[in-house]
């Protein structure tokens, strides 16, 4: 996004992802989190959840992806996020990550942008809700 | 590890492909791995909230050190809330990522 676009009420370009058991298994390898609730369908079927669920941090990665697309390197060193995991995401779910700018604090050389962030599934159920902040250097064209 | 992470989350940003920058959530994933090695959470633990602050970038090939410690362990009736602080340092011992993870643990743990 360009600096001139950053204002309260502006929506961030959202992203959509389909959760697969393969993506969950890959995330388990990357994070070394092999909890059977994520990777063992037989085990998970016998739990109250009734099947495997994605790691919360995998879904949170989609929010970070959206913030990276919007704010570039400013997000990678200067971003912060505070979220709650509301409900589990399952294989086959389509997750939509979105966000809205809720505050812009203008400063010398950088602005502090606050955004509401939200991930929902295909039924509109909230999976993740929270807030992200990013310091955007105002001397750069791309923020 | 980064390549597996990028496939897992279906991430194709040129920042990671061309500049050899590690996605901050991949660094966070490694911190969570450190957490799981140092603190054994019981089956049925629910990850309820997460805070993360990305302080500096990590490049492919850098060495990072992850630390996790319990900062809150509170039981109230049936509810048992555990909050863990995460810190990831680069090879200059500078913080690159800090955060907290909160879990609700099943009863009698």
PDB file of C-alpha atoms in Angstrom:
ATOM      1  CA  UNK A   1       0.000   0.000   0.000  1.00  0.00           C
ATOM      2  CA  UNK A   2       1.122   3.558  -0.629  1.00  0.00           C
ATOM      3  CA  UNK A   3       1.516   6.003   2.261  1.00  0.00           C
ATOM      4  CA  UNK A   4      -1.257   8.169   0.861  1.00  0.00           C
ATOM      5  CA  UNK A   5      -3.676   5.240   1.149  1.00  0.00           C
ATOM      6  CA  UNK A   6      -3.142   4.754   4.874  1.00  0.00           C
ATOM      7  CA  UNK A   7      -6.097   6.197   6.714  1.00  0.00           C
ATOM      8  CA  UNK A   8      -8.712   5.113   9.228  1.00  0.00           C
ATOM      9  CA  UNK A   9     -11.362   2.848   7.788  1.00  0.00           C
ATOM     10  CA  UNK A  10      -9.264   1.626   4.882  1.00  0.00           C
ATOM     11  CA  UNK A  11      -9.494  -2.147   4.361  1.00  0.00           C
ATOM     12  CA  UNK A  12      -6.329  -4.136   3.803  1.00  0.00           C
ATOM     13  CA  UNK A  13      -6.300  -6.431   0.780  1.00  0.00           C
ATOM     14  CA  UNK A  14      -7.456  -9.773   2.170  1.00  0.00           C
ATOM     15  CA  UNK A  15      -6.160 -13.238   1.411  1.00  0.00           C
ATOM     16  CA  UNK A  16      -7.952 -16.566   1.160  1.00  0.00           C
ATOM     17  CA  UNK A  17      -6.476 -19.998   1.871  1.00  0.00           C
ATOM     18  CA  UNK A  18      -7.830 -23.512   1.885  1.00  0.00           C
ATOM     19  CA  UNK A  19      -6.612 -25.611   4.802  1.00  0.00           C
ATOM     20  CA  UNK A  20      -5.456 -29.094   3.885  1.00  0.00           C
ATOM     21  CA  UNK A  21      -4.108 -31.902   6.013  1.00  0.00           C
ATOM     22  CA  UNK A  22      -0.928 -31.607   3.938  1.00  0.00           C
ATOM     23  CA  UNK A  23      -0.489 -27.945   4.917  1.00  0.00           C
ATOM     24  CA  UNK A  24      -1.058 -28.867   8.579  1.00  0.00           C
ATOM     25  CA  UNK A  25       1.484 -31.704   8.357  1.00  0.00           C
ATOM     26  CA  UNK A  26       4.014 -29.373   6.722  1.00  0.00           C
ATOM     27  CA  UNK A  27       3.472 -26.783   9.432  1.00  0.00           C
ATOM     28  CA  UNK A  28       3.984 -29.480  12.067  1.00  0.00           C
ATOM     29  CA  UNK A  29       7.362 -30.234  10.471  1.00  0.00           C
ATOM     30  CA  UNK A  30       8.327 -26.554  10.305  1.00  0.00           C
ATOM     31  CA  UNK A  31       7.308 -25.832  13.905  1.00  0.00           C
ATOM     32  CA  UNK A  32       8.180 -29.314  15.224  1.00  0.00           C
ATOM     33  CA  UNK A  33       4.756 -29.377  16.846  1.00  0.00           C
ATOM     34  CA  UNK A  34       3.586 -32.934  16.291  1.00  0.00           C
ATOM     35  CA  UNK A  35       0.644 -32.841  18.692  1.00  0.00           C
ATOM     36  CA  UNK A  36      -1.627 -35.652  17.424  1.00  0.00           C
ATOM     37  CA  UNK A  37      -4.659 -33.356  17.473  1.00  0.00           C
ATOM     38  CA  UNK A  38      -3.084 -31.743  14.409  1.00  0.00           C
ATOM     39  CA  UNK A  39      -1.577 -34.665  12.519  1.00  0.00           C
ATOM     40  CA  UNK A  40      -3.264 -37.925  13.558  1.00  0.00           C
ATOM     41  CA  UNK A  41      -6.802 -38.202  12.113  1.00  0.00           C
ATOM     42  CA  UNK A  42      -7.563 -41.420  14.025  1.00  0.00           C
ATOM     43  CA  UNK A  43      -6.524 -39.920  17.363  1.00  0.00           C
ATOM     44  CA  UNK A  44      -8.292 -36.640  16.641  1.00  0.00           C
ATOM     45  CA  UNK A  45     -11.511 -38.424  15.672  1.00  0.00           C
ATOM     46  CA  UNK A  46     -11.725 -39.829  19.212  1.00  0.00           C
ATOM     47  CA  UNK A  47     -11.443 -36.403  20.862  1.00  0.00           C
ATOM     48  CA  UNK A  48     -14.284 -33.926  21.451  1.00  0.00           C
ATOM     49  CA  UNK A  49     -13.019 -31.996  18.427  1.00  0.00           C
ATOM     50  CA  UNK A  50     -13.924 -34.969  16.213  1.00  0.00           C
ATOM     51  CA  UNK A  51     -11.047 -34.508  13.793  1.00  0.00           C
ATOM     52  CA  UNK A  52      -7.738 -32.800  13.205  1.00  0.00           C
ATOM     53  CA  UNK A  53      -7.421 -29.045  13.545  1.00  0.00           C
ATOM     54  CA  UNK A  54      -4.833 -26.625  12.202  1.00  0.00           C
ATOM     55  CA  UNK A  55      -2.220 -25.114  14.465  1.00  0.00           C
ATOM     56  CA  UNK A  56      -3.401 -21.679  15.567  1.00  0.00           C
ATOM     57  CA  UNK A  57      -0.037 -20.282  14.520  1.00  0.00           C
ATOM     58  CA  UNK A  58      -0.581 -21.582  10.979  1.00  0.00           C
ATOM     59  CA  UNK A  59      -3.735 -19.494  10.696  1.00  0.00           C
ATOM     60  CA  UNK A  60      -1.961 -16.551  12.320  1.00  0.00           C
ATOM     61  CA  UNK A  61       0.676 -16.862   9.583  1.00  0.00           C
ATOM     62  CA  UNK A  62      -2.017 -15.873   7.067  1.00  0.00           C
ATOM     63  CA  UNK A  63      -2.582 -12.642   8.977  1.00  0.00           C
ATOM     64  CA  UNK A  64       1.140 -11.985   8.874  1.00  0.00           C
ATOM     65  CA  UNK A  65       1.109 -12.730   5.146  1.00  0.00           C
ATOM     66  CA  UNK A  66      -1.621 -10.148   4.650  1.00  0.00           C
ATOM     67  CA  UNK A  67       0.318  -7.582   6.700  1.00  0.00           C
ATOM     68  CA  UNK A  68       3.507  -8.314   4.734  1.00  0.00           C
ATOM     69  CA  UNK A  69       1.657  -7.786   1.470  1.00  0.00           C
ATOM     70  CA  UNK A  70       0.294  -4.466   2.727  1.00  0.00           C
ATOM     71  CA  UNK A  71       3.303  -3.065   4.581  1.00  0.00           C
ATOM     72  CA  UNK A  72       6.354  -4.867   3.204  1.00  0.00           C
ATOM     73  CA  UNK A  73       9.551  -4.789   5.241  1.00  0.00           C
ATOM     74  CA  UNK A  74       8.000  -2.405   7.775  1.00  0.00           C
ATOM     75  CA  UNK A  75       5.968  -5.359   9.007  1.00  0.00           C
ATOM     76  CA  UNK A  76       8.982  -7.659   9.244  1.00  0.00           C
ATOM     77  CA  UNK A  77      10.842  -5.350  11.639  1.00  0.00           C
ATOM     78  CA  UNK A  78       8.391  -3.091  13.385  1.00  0.00           C
ATOM     79  CA  UNK A  79       5.204  -5.105  13.342  1.00  0.00           C
ATOM     80  CA  UNK A  80       3.358  -6.472  16.346  1.00  0.00           C
ATOM     81  CA  UNK A  81       0.207  -8.472  16.794  1.00  0.00           C
ATOM     82  CA  UNK A  82      -2.089  -9.432  19.644  1.00  0.00           C
ATOM     83  CA  UNK A  83      -4.768 -12.015  18.853  1.00  0.00           C
ATOM     84  CA  UNK A  84      -7.180 -14.491  20.355  1.00  0.00           C
ATOM     85  CA  UNK A  85      -7.827 -17.885  18.827  1.00  0.00           C
ATOM     86  CA  UNK A  86     -11.617 -18.087  18.792  1.00  0.00           C
ATOM     87  CA  UNK A  87     -12.338 -21.440  17.201  1.00  0.00           C
ATOM     88  CA  UNK A  88     -10.405 -24.167  15.401  1.00  0.00           C
ATOM     89  CA  UNK A  89      -9.781 -24.358  11.666  1.00  0.00           C
ATOM     90  CA  UNK A  90     -10.095 -27.775  10.059  1.00  0.00           C
ATOM     91  CA  UNK A  91      -8.916 -29.445   6.863  1.00  0.00           C
ATOM     92  CA  UNK A  92     -11.234 -28.365   4.060  1.00  0.00           C
ATOM     93  CA  UNK A  93     -11.975 -24.984   5.615  1.00  0.00           C
ATOM     94  CA  UNK A  94     -11.502 -21.867   3.515  1.00  0.00           C
ATOM     95  CA  UNK A  95      -9.917 -19.184   5.661  1.00  0.00           C
ATOM     96  CA  UNK A  96     -10.199 -15.513   4.798  1.00  0.00           C
ATOM     97  CA  UNK A  97      -7.804 -13.094   6.490  1.00  0.00           C
ATOM     98  CA  UNK A  98      -8.772  -9.449   6.463  1.00  0.00           C
ATOM     99  CA  UNK A  99      -8.029  -6.225   8.246  1.00  0.00           C
ATOM    100  CA  UNK A 100      -9.058  -2.606   8.605  1.00  0.00           C
ATOM    101  CA  UNK A 101      -6.976   0.389   9.616  1.00  0.00           C
ATOM    102  CA  UNK A 102      -8.400   1.724  12.873  1.00  0.00           C
ATOM    103  CA  UNK A 103      -5.774   4.299  13.767  1.00  0.00           C
ATOM    104  CA  UNK A 104      -2.952   6.330  12.276  1.00  0.00           C
ATOM    105  CA  UNK A 105      -0.560   8.176  14.577  1.00  0.00           C
ATOM    106  CA  UNK A 106       1.617  10.499  12.561  1.00  0.00           C
ATOM    107  CA  UNK A 107       5.165  10.850  13.855  1.00  0.00           C
ATOM    108  CA  UNK A 108       8.527  12.201  12.805  1.00  0.00           C
ATOM    109  CA  UNK A 109       9.936   9.885  10.183  1.00  0.00           C
ATOM    110  CA  UNK A 110       7.392   7.161  10.850  1.00  0.00           C
ATOM    111  CA  UNK A 111       3.694   6.601  11.401  1.00  0.00           C
ATOM    112  CA  UNK A 112       2.148   4.033  13.711  1.00  0.00           C
ATOM    113  CA  UNK A 113      -0.672   2.200  11.967  1.00  0.00           C
ATOM    114  CA  UNK A 114      -3.167   0.148  14.010  1.00  0.00           C
ATOM    115  CA  UNK A 115      -5.376  -2.424  12.326  1.00  0.00           C
ATOM    116  CA  UNK A 116      -8.191  -4.697  13.391  1.00  0.00           C
ATOM    117  CA  UNK A 117      -7.445  -8.154  12.005  1.00  0.00           C
ATOM    118  CA  UNK A 118      -9.812 -11.055  11.537  1.00  0.00           C
ATOM    119  CA  UNK A 119      -9.745 -14.566  10.127  1.00  0.00           C
ATOM    120  CA  UNK A 120     -13.022 -16.285   9.363  1.00  0.00           C
ATOM    121  CA  UNK A 121     -13.968 -19.623   7.883  1.00  0.00           C
ATOM    122  CA  UNK A 122     -16.339 -20.253   4.984  1.00  0.00           C
ATOM    123  CA  UNK A 123     -19.324 -19.966   7.341  1.00  0.00           C
ATOM    124  CA  UNK A 124     -18.217 -16.576   8.613  1.00  0.00           C
ATOM    125  CA  UNK A 125     -17.220 -17.983  11.992  1.00  0.00           C
ATOM    126  CA  UNK A 126     -14.344 -16.024  13.548  1.00  0.00           C
ATOM    127  CA  UNK A 127     -11.182 -18.096  13.861  1.00  0.00           C
ATOM    128  CA  UNK A 128      -8.816 -15.314  14.918  1.00  0.00           C
ATOM    129  CA  UNK A 129      -9.588 -11.793  16.106  1.00  0.00           C
ATOM    130  CA  UNK A 130      -7.157  -9.153  17.254  1.00  0.00           C
ATOM    131  CA  UNK A 131      -5.114  -6.104  16.532  1.00  0.00           C
ATOM    132  CA  UNK A 132      -1.901  -5.532  14.620  1.00  0.00           C
ATOM    133  CA  UNK A 133       0.363  -2.495  14.711  1.00  0.00           C
ATOM    134  CA  UNK A 134       3.099  -1.509  12.337  1.00  0.00           C
ATOM    135  CA  UNK A 135       5.570   1.366  12.257  1.00  0.00           C
ATOM    136  CA  UNK A 136       5.764   2.698   8.741  1.00  0.00           C
ATOM    137  CA  UNK A 137       8.750   4.767   7.721  1.00  0.00           C
ATOM    138  CA  UNK A 138       7.417   7.858   6.012  1.00  0.00           C
ATOM    139  CA  UNK A 139      10.544   8.456   3.957  1.00  0.00           C
ATOM    140  CA  UNK A 140       9.841   5.308   1.933  1.00  0.00           C
ATOM    141  CA  UNK A 141       7.464   5.216  -0.975  1.00  0.00           C
ATOM    142  CA  UNK A 142       6.346   1.674  -0.300  1.00  0.00           C
ATOM    143  CA  UNK A 143       5.142   1.224   3.258  1.00  0.00           C
TER     144      UNK A 143
ATOM    145  CA  UNK B   1      13.005 -25.345   7.707  1.00  0.00           C
ATOM    146  CA  UNK B   2      12.147 -22.066   5.949  1.00  0.00           C
ATOM    147  CA  UNK B   3      11.308 -23.877   2.715  1.00  0.00           C
ATOM    148  CA  UNK B   4       8.966 -26.243   4.571  1.00  0.00           C
ATOM    149  CA  UNK B   5       7.348 -23.290   6.330  1.00  0.00           C
ATOM    150  CA  UNK B   6       6.824 -21.426   3.046  1.00  0.00           C
ATOM    151  CA  UNK B   7       5.135 -24.502   1.551  1.00  0.00           C
ATOM    152  CA  UNK B   8       2.999 -25.005   4.664  1.00  0.00           C
ATOM    153  CA  UNK B   9       1.576 -21.491   4.572  1.00  0.00           C
ATOM    154  CA  UNK B  10       1.620 -21.160   0.782  1.00  0.00           C
ATOM    155  CA  UNK B  11       3.717 -17.983   0.982  1.00  0.00           C
ATOM    156  CA  UNK B  12       5.234 -16.620  -2.200  1.00  0.00           C
ATOM    157  CA  UNK B  13       6.368 -13.102  -1.266  1.00  0.00           C
ATOM    158  CA  UNK B  14       9.437 -11.981  -3.180  1.00  0.00           C
ATOM    159  CA  UNK B  15      10.856 -10.700   0.117  1.00  0.00           C
ATOM    160  CA  UNK B  16      11.457 -14.273   1.127  1.00  0.00           C
ATOM    161  CA  UNK B  17      12.308 -15.712  -2.270  1.00  0.00           C
ATOM    162  CA  UNK B  18      14.800 -13.063  -3.398  1.00  0.00           C
ATOM    163  CA  UNK B  19      16.083 -11.283  -0.296  1.00  0.00           C
ATOM    164  CA  UNK B  20      16.659 -14.398   1.813  1.00  0.00           C
ATOM    165  CA  UNK B  21      14.660 -12.875   4.672  1.00  0.00           C
ATOM    166  CA  UNK B  22      13.027 -15.415   6.972  1.00  0.00           C
ATOM    167  CA  UNK B  23       9.286 -14.799   7.502  1.00  0.00           C
ATOM    168  CA  UNK B  24       8.765 -13.557  11.057  1.00  0.00           C
ATOM    169  CA  UNK B  25       6.096 -16.186  11.642  1.00  0.00           C
ATOM    170  CA  UNK B  26       8.657 -18.850  10.700  1.00  0.00           C
ATOM    171  CA  UNK B  27      10.874 -17.432  13.457  1.00  0.00           C
ATOM    172  CA  UNK B  28       7.834 -17.577  15.723  1.00  0.00           C
ATOM    173  CA  UNK B  29       7.288 -21.215  14.724  1.00  0.00           C
ATOM    174  CA  UNK B  30      10.843 -21.995  15.823  1.00  0.00           C
ATOM    175  CA  UNK B  31      10.195 -20.198  19.110  1.00  0.00           C
ATOM    176  CA  UNK B  32       7.114 -22.356  19.611  1.00  0.00           C
ATOM    177  CA  UNK B  33       9.261 -25.409  18.951  1.00  0.00           C
ATOM    178  CA  UNK B  34      11.634 -24.224  21.691  1.00  0.00           C
ATOM    179  CA  UNK B  35       8.632 -23.771  23.934  1.00  0.00           C
ATOM    180  CA  UNK B  36       7.434 -27.308  23.323  1.00  0.00           C
ATOM    181  CA  UNK B  37      10.904 -28.684  24.064  1.00  0.00           C
ATOM    182  CA  UNK B  38      11.274 -26.782  27.328  1.00  0.00           C
ATOM    183  CA  UNK B  39       7.697 -26.906  28.637  1.00  0.00           C
ATOM    184  CA  UNK B  40       5.605 -30.032  28.247  1.00  0.00           C
ATOM    185  CA  UNK B  41       1.992 -29.018  27.798  1.00  0.00           C
ATOM    186  CA  UNK B  42      -0.614 -31.673  28.623  1.00  0.00           C
ATOM    187  CA  UNK B  43      -2.857 -33.187  25.993  1.00  0.00           C
ATOM    188  CA  UNK B  44      -5.946 -31.021  25.747  1.00  0.00           C
ATOM    189  CA  UNK B  45      -4.114 -27.729  26.243  1.00  0.00           C
ATOM    190  CA  UNK B  46      -5.789 -24.984  24.196  1.00  0.00           C
ATOM    191  CA  UNK B  47      -3.760 -22.147  22.686  1.00  0.00           C
ATOM    192  CA  UNK B  48      -6.055 -19.210  23.396  1.00  0.00           C
ATOM    193  CA  UNK B  49      -4.045 -16.105  22.635  1.00  0.00           C
ATOM    194  CA  UNK B  50      -0.797 -14.907  21.160  1.00  0.00           C
ATOM    195  CA  UNK B  51       1.182 -11.705  21.217  1.00  0.00           C
ATOM    196  CA  UNK B  52       4.194 -11.187  18.972  1.00  0.00           C
ATOM    197  CA  UNK B  53       6.498  -8.278  18.283  1.00  0.00           C
ATOM    198  CA  UNK B  54       8.830  -8.448  15.296  1.00  0.00           C
ATOM    199  CA  UNK B  55      11.867  -6.382  16.269  1.00  0.00           C
ATOM    200  CA  UNK B  56      14.353  -7.235  13.565  1.00  0.00           C
ATOM    201  CA  UNK B  57      14.628  -9.438  10.531  1.00  0.00           C
ATOM    202  CA  UNK B  58      16.398 -12.781  10.376  1.00  0.00           C
ATOM    203  CA  UNK B  59      18.164 -13.893   7.212  1.00  0.00           C
ATOM    204  CA  UNK B  60      18.487 -17.404   5.877  1.00  0.00           C
ATOM    205  CA  UNK B  61      21.563 -18.995   7.478  1.00  0.00           C
ATOM    206  CA  UNK B  62      21.503 -16.831  10.613  1.00  0.00           C
ATOM    207  CA  UNK B  63      21.709 -18.588  13.967  1.00  0.00           C
ATOM    208  CA  UNK B  64      18.964 -17.741  16.431  1.00  0.00           C
ATOM    209  CA  UNK B  65      18.462 -18.752  20.038  1.00  0.00           C
ATOM    210  CA  UNK B  66      14.956 -19.162  21.424  1.00  0.00           C
ATOM    211  CA  UNK B  67      13.991 -18.879  25.076  1.00  0.00           C
ATOM    212  CA  UNK B  68      10.697 -19.639  26.760  1.00  0.00           C
ATOM    213  CA  UNK B  69       9.687 -19.115  30.379  1.00  0.00           C
ATOM    214  CA  UNK B  70       6.473 -19.240  32.344  1.00  0.00           C
ATOM    215  CA  UNK B  71       5.412 -15.771  33.412  1.00  0.00           C
ATOM    216  CA  UNK B  72       1.912 -16.582  34.701  1.00  0.00           C
ATOM    217  CA  UNK B  73       0.451 -19.800  36.057  1.00  0.00           C
ATOM    218  CA  UNK B  74      -2.948 -19.133  37.496  1.00  0.00           C
ATOM    219  CA  UNK B  75      -5.658 -21.521  38.644  1.00  0.00           C
ATOM    220  CA  UNK B  76      -9.133 -20.237  39.292  1.00  0.00           C
ATOM    221  CA  UNK B  77     -11.657 -22.987  39.925  1.00  0.00           C
ATOM    222  CA  UNK B  78     -11.654 -25.281  36.905  1.00  0.00           C
ATOM    223  CA  UNK B  79      -9.743 -22.749  34.849  1.00  0.00           C
ATOM    224  CA  UNK B  80      -5.980 -23.098  34.609  1.00  0.00           C
ATOM    225  CA  UNK B  81      -4.285 -20.379  32.563  1.00  0.00           C
ATOM    226  CA  UNK B  82      -0.623 -20.603  31.631  1.00  0.00           C
ATOM    227  CA  UNK B  83       1.221 -17.723  29.969  1.00  0.00           C
ATOM    228  CA  UNK B  84       4.648 -18.219  28.474  1.00  0.00           C
ATOM    229  CA  UNK B  85       7.080 -15.547  27.346  1.00  0.00           C
ATOM    230  CA  UNK B  86       9.037 -16.140  24.161  1.00  0.00           C
ATOM    231  CA  UNK B  87      12.274 -14.415  23.208  1.00  0.00           C
ATOM    232  CA  UNK B  88      14.342 -15.052  20.108  1.00  0.00           C
ATOM    233  CA  UNK B  89      17.839 -13.600  19.857  1.00  0.00           C
ATOM    234  CA  UNK B  90      20.162 -13.356  16.867  1.00  0.00           C
ATOM    235  CA  UNK B  91      23.827 -14.297  16.890  1.00  0.00           C
ATOM    236  CA  UNK B  92      24.686 -10.848  18.308  1.00  0.00           C
ATOM    237  CA  UNK B  93      22.388 -11.631  21.249  1.00  0.00           C
ATOM    238  CA  UNK B  94      19.995  -8.940  20.046  1.00  0.00           C
ATOM    239  CA  UNK B  95      16.251  -9.662  20.295  1.00  0.00           C
ATOM    240  CA  UNK B  96      14.588 -10.269  16.950  1.00  0.00           C
ATOM    241  CA  UNK B  97      11.194 -11.431  18.232  1.00  0.00           C
ATOM    242  CA  UNK B  98       9.434 -11.325  21.588  1.00  0.00           C
ATOM    243  CA  UNK B  99       5.967 -12.423  22.563  1.00  0.00           C
ATOM    244  CA  UNK B 100       3.677 -14.284  24.893  1.00  0.00           C
ATOM    245  CA  UNK B 101       1.578 -17.382  24.357  1.00  0.00           C
ATOM    246  CA  UNK B 102      -1.375 -18.196  26.597  1.00  0.00           C
ATOM    247  CA  UNK B 103      -2.915 -21.621  27.067  1.00  0.00           C
ATOM    248  CA  UNK B 104      -5.887 -22.986  28.956  1.00  0.00           C
ATOM    249  CA  UNK B 105      -4.933 -26.310  30.457  1.00  0.00           C
ATOM    250  CA  UNK B 106      -7.336 -29.140  31.181  1.00  0.00           C
ATOM    251  CA  UNK B 107      -8.387 -29.717  34.812  1.00  0.00           C
ATOM    252  CA  UNK B 108      -6.153 -31.063  37.612  1.00  0.00           C
ATOM    253  CA  UNK B 109      -2.848 -30.229  35.808  1.00  0.00           C
TER     254      UNK B 109
END
